[in-house]
PDB file of C-alpha atoms in Angstrom:
ATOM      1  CA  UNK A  30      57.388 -62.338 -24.793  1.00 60.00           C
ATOM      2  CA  UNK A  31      54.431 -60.847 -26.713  1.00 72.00           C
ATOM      3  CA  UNK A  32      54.810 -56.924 -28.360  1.00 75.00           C
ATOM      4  CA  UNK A  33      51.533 -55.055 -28.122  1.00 72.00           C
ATOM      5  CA  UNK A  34      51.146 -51.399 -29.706  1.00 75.00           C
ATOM      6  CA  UNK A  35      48.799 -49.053 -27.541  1.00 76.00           C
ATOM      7  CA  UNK A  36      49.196 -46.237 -30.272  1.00 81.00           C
ATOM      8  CA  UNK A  37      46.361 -43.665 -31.314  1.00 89.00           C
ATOM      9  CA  UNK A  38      46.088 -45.945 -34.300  1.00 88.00           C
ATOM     10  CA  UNK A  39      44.815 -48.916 -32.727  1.00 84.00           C
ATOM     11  CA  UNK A  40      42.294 -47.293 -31.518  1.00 87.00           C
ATOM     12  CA  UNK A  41      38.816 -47.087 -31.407  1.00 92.00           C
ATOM     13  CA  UNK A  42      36.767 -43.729 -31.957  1.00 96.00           C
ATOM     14  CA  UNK A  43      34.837 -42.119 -29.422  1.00 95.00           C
ATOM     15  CA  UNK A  44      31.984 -41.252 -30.637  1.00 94.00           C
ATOM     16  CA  UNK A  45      29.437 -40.588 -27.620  1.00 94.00           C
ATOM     17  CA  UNK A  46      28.924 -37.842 -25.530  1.00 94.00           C
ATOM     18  CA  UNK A  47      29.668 -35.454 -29.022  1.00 95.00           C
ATOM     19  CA  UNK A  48      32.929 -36.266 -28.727  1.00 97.00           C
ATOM     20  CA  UNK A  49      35.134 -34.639 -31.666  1.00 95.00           C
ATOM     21  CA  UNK A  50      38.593 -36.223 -32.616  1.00 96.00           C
ATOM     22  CA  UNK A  51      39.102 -38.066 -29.231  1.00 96.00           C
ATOM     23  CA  UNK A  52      40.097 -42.078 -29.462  1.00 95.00           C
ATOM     24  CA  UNK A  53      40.202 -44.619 -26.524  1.00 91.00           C
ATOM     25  CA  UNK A  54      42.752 -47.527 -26.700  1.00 84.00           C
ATOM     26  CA  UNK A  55      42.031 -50.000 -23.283  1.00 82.00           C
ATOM     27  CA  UNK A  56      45.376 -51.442 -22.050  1.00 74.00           C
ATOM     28  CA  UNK A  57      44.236 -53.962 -19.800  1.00 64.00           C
ATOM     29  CA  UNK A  58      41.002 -55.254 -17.864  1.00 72.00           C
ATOM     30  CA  UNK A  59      41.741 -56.863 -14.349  1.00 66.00           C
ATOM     31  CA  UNK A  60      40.028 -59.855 -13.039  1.00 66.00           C
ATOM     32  CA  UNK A  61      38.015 -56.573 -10.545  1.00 72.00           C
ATOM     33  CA  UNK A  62      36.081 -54.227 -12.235  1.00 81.00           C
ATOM     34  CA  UNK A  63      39.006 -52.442 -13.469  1.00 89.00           C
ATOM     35  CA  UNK A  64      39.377 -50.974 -16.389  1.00 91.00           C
ATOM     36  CA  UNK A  65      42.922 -49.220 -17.679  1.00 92.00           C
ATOM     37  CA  UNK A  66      43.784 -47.652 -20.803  1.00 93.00           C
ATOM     38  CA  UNK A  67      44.376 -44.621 -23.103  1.00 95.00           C
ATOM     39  CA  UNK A  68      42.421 -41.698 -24.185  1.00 97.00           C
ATOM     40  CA  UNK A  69      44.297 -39.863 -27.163  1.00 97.00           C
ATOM     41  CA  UNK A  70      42.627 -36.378 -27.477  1.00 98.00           C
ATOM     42  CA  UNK A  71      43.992 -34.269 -30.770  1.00 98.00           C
ATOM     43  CA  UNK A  72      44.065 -31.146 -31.029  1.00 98.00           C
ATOM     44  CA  UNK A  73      40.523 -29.565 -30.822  1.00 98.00           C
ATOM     45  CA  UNK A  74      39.443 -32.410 -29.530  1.00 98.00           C
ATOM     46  CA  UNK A  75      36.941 -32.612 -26.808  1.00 98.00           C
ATOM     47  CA  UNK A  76      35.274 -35.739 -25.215  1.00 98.00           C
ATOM     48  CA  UNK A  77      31.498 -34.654 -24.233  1.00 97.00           C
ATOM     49  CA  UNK A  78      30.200 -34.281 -21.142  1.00 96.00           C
ATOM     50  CA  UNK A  79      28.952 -37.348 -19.291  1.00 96.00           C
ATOM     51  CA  UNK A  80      28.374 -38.922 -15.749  1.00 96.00           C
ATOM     52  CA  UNK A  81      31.277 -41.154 -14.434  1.00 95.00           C
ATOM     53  CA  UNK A  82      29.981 -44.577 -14.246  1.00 94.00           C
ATOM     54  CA  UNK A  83      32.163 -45.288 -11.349  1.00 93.00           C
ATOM     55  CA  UNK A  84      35.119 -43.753 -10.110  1.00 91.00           C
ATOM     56  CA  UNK A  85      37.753 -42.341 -13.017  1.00 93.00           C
ATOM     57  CA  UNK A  86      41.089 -41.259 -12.576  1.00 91.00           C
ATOM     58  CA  UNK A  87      42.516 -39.269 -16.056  1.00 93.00           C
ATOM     59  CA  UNK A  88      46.367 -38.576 -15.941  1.00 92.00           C
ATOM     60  CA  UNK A  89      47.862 -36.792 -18.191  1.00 95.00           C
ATOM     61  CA  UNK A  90      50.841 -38.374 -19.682  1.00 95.00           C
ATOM     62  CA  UNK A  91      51.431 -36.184 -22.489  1.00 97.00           C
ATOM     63  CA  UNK A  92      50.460 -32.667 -23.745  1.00 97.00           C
ATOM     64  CA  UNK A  93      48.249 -30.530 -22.073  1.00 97.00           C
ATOM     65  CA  UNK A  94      44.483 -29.653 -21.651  1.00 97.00           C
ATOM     66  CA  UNK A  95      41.452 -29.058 -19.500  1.00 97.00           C
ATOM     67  CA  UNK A  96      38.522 -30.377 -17.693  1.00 96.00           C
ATOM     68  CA  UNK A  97      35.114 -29.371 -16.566  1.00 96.00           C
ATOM     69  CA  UNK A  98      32.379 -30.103 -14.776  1.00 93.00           C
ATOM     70  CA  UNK A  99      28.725 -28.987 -14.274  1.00 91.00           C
ATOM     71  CA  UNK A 100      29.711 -25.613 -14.052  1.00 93.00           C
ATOM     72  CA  UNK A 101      31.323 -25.678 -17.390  1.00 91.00           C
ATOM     73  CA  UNK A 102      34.314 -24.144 -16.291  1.00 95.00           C
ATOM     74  CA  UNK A 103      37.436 -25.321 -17.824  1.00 96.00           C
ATOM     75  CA  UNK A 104      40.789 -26.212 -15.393  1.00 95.00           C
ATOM     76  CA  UNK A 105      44.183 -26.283 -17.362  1.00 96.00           C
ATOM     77  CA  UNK A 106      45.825 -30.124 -16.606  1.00 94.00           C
ATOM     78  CA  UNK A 107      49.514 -30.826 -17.961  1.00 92.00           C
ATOM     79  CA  UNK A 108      51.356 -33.631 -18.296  1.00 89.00           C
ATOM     80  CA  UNK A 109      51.898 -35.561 -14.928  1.00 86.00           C
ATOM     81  CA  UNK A 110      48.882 -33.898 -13.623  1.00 90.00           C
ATOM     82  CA  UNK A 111      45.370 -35.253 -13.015  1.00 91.00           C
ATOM     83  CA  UNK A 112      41.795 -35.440 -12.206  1.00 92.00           C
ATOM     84  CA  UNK A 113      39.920 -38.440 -10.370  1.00 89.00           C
ATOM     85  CA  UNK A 114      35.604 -38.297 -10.754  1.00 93.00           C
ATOM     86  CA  UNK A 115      34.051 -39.972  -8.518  1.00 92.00           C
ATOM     87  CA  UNK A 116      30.530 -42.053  -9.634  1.00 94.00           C
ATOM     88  CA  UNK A 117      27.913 -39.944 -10.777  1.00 96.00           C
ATOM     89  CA  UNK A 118      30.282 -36.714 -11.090  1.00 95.00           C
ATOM     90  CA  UNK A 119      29.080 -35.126 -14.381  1.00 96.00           C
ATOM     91  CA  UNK A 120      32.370 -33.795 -16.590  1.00 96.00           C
ATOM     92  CA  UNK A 121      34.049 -33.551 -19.976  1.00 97.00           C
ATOM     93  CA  UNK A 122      37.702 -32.939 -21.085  1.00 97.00           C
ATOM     94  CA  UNK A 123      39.346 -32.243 -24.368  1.00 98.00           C
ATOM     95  CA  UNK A 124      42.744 -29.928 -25.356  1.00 98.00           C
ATOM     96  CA  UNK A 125      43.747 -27.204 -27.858  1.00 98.00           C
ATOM     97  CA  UNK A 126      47.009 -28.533 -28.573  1.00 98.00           C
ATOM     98  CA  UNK A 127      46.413 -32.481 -28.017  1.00 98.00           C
ATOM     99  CA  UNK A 128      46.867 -34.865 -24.962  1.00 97.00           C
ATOM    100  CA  UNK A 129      47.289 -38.442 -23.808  1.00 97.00           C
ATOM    101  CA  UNK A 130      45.857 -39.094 -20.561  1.00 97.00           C
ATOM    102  CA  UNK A 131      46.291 -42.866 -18.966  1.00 95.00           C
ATOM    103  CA  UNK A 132      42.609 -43.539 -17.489  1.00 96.00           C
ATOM    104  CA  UNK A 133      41.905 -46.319 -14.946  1.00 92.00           C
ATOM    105  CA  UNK A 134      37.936 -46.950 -13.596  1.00 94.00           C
ATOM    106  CA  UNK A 135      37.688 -49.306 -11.183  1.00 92.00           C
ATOM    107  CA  UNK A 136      34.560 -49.150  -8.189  1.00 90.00           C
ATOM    108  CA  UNK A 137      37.380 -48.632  -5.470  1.00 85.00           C
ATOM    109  CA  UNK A 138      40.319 -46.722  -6.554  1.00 82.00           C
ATOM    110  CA  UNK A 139      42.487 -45.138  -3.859  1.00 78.00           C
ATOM    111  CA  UNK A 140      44.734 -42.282  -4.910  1.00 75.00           C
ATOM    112  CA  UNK A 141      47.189 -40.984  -1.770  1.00 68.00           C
ATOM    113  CA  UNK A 142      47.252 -37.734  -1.268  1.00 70.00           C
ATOM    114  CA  UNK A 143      49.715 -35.161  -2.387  1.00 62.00           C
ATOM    115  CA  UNK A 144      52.866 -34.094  -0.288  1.00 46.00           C
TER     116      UNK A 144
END
């Protein structure tokens, strides 16, 4: 059995996009282009707006906050709530009281729908 820590503190800044207090901590990459991990946004925080690279789905596991696309308008997400971009889908996200969102990219990422 191997212990891993996927805490704030482990960590690595994001510092693109003029992104302000946000940190990114990757849990796993799969054999597929898939990436999974962590983005810790404090409050105030904000990471900048950018094009998804290929399809993103950003779940909010803890806290609260908002994102935006081109039209700059910002939609409220809480926990257990989220947003999935699709490639080329310009956006940004950040919160006013802090959030944890659980991210996952992957080319081919199939979310069912809500009942």
């Amino acid at each position: 059995m191997e212990i891993y820590k996927f805490t704030m503190d482990v960590g690595t800044t994001i510092d693109n996009y003029n992104s302000i207090s946000a940190f990114y901590t990757k849990i796993m990459k799969t054999m597929e282009p898939t990436n999974i991990g962590l983005i810790y946004i404090e409050p105030g925080g904000v990471v900048g707006h950018h094009e998804a690279p290929v399809p993103q789905l950003f779940v909010v596991i803890q806290g609260e906050g908002w994102v935006s696309g081109d039209d700059s308008k910002k939609i409220v997400l809480k926990h257990g709530e989220g947003v999935l971009w699709q490639t080329g889908q310009a956006h940004a996200s950040g919160s006013d009281t802090g959030l944890t969102a659980l991210v996952i990219q992957s080319k081919q990422i199939d979310v069912p729908p809500n009942k």
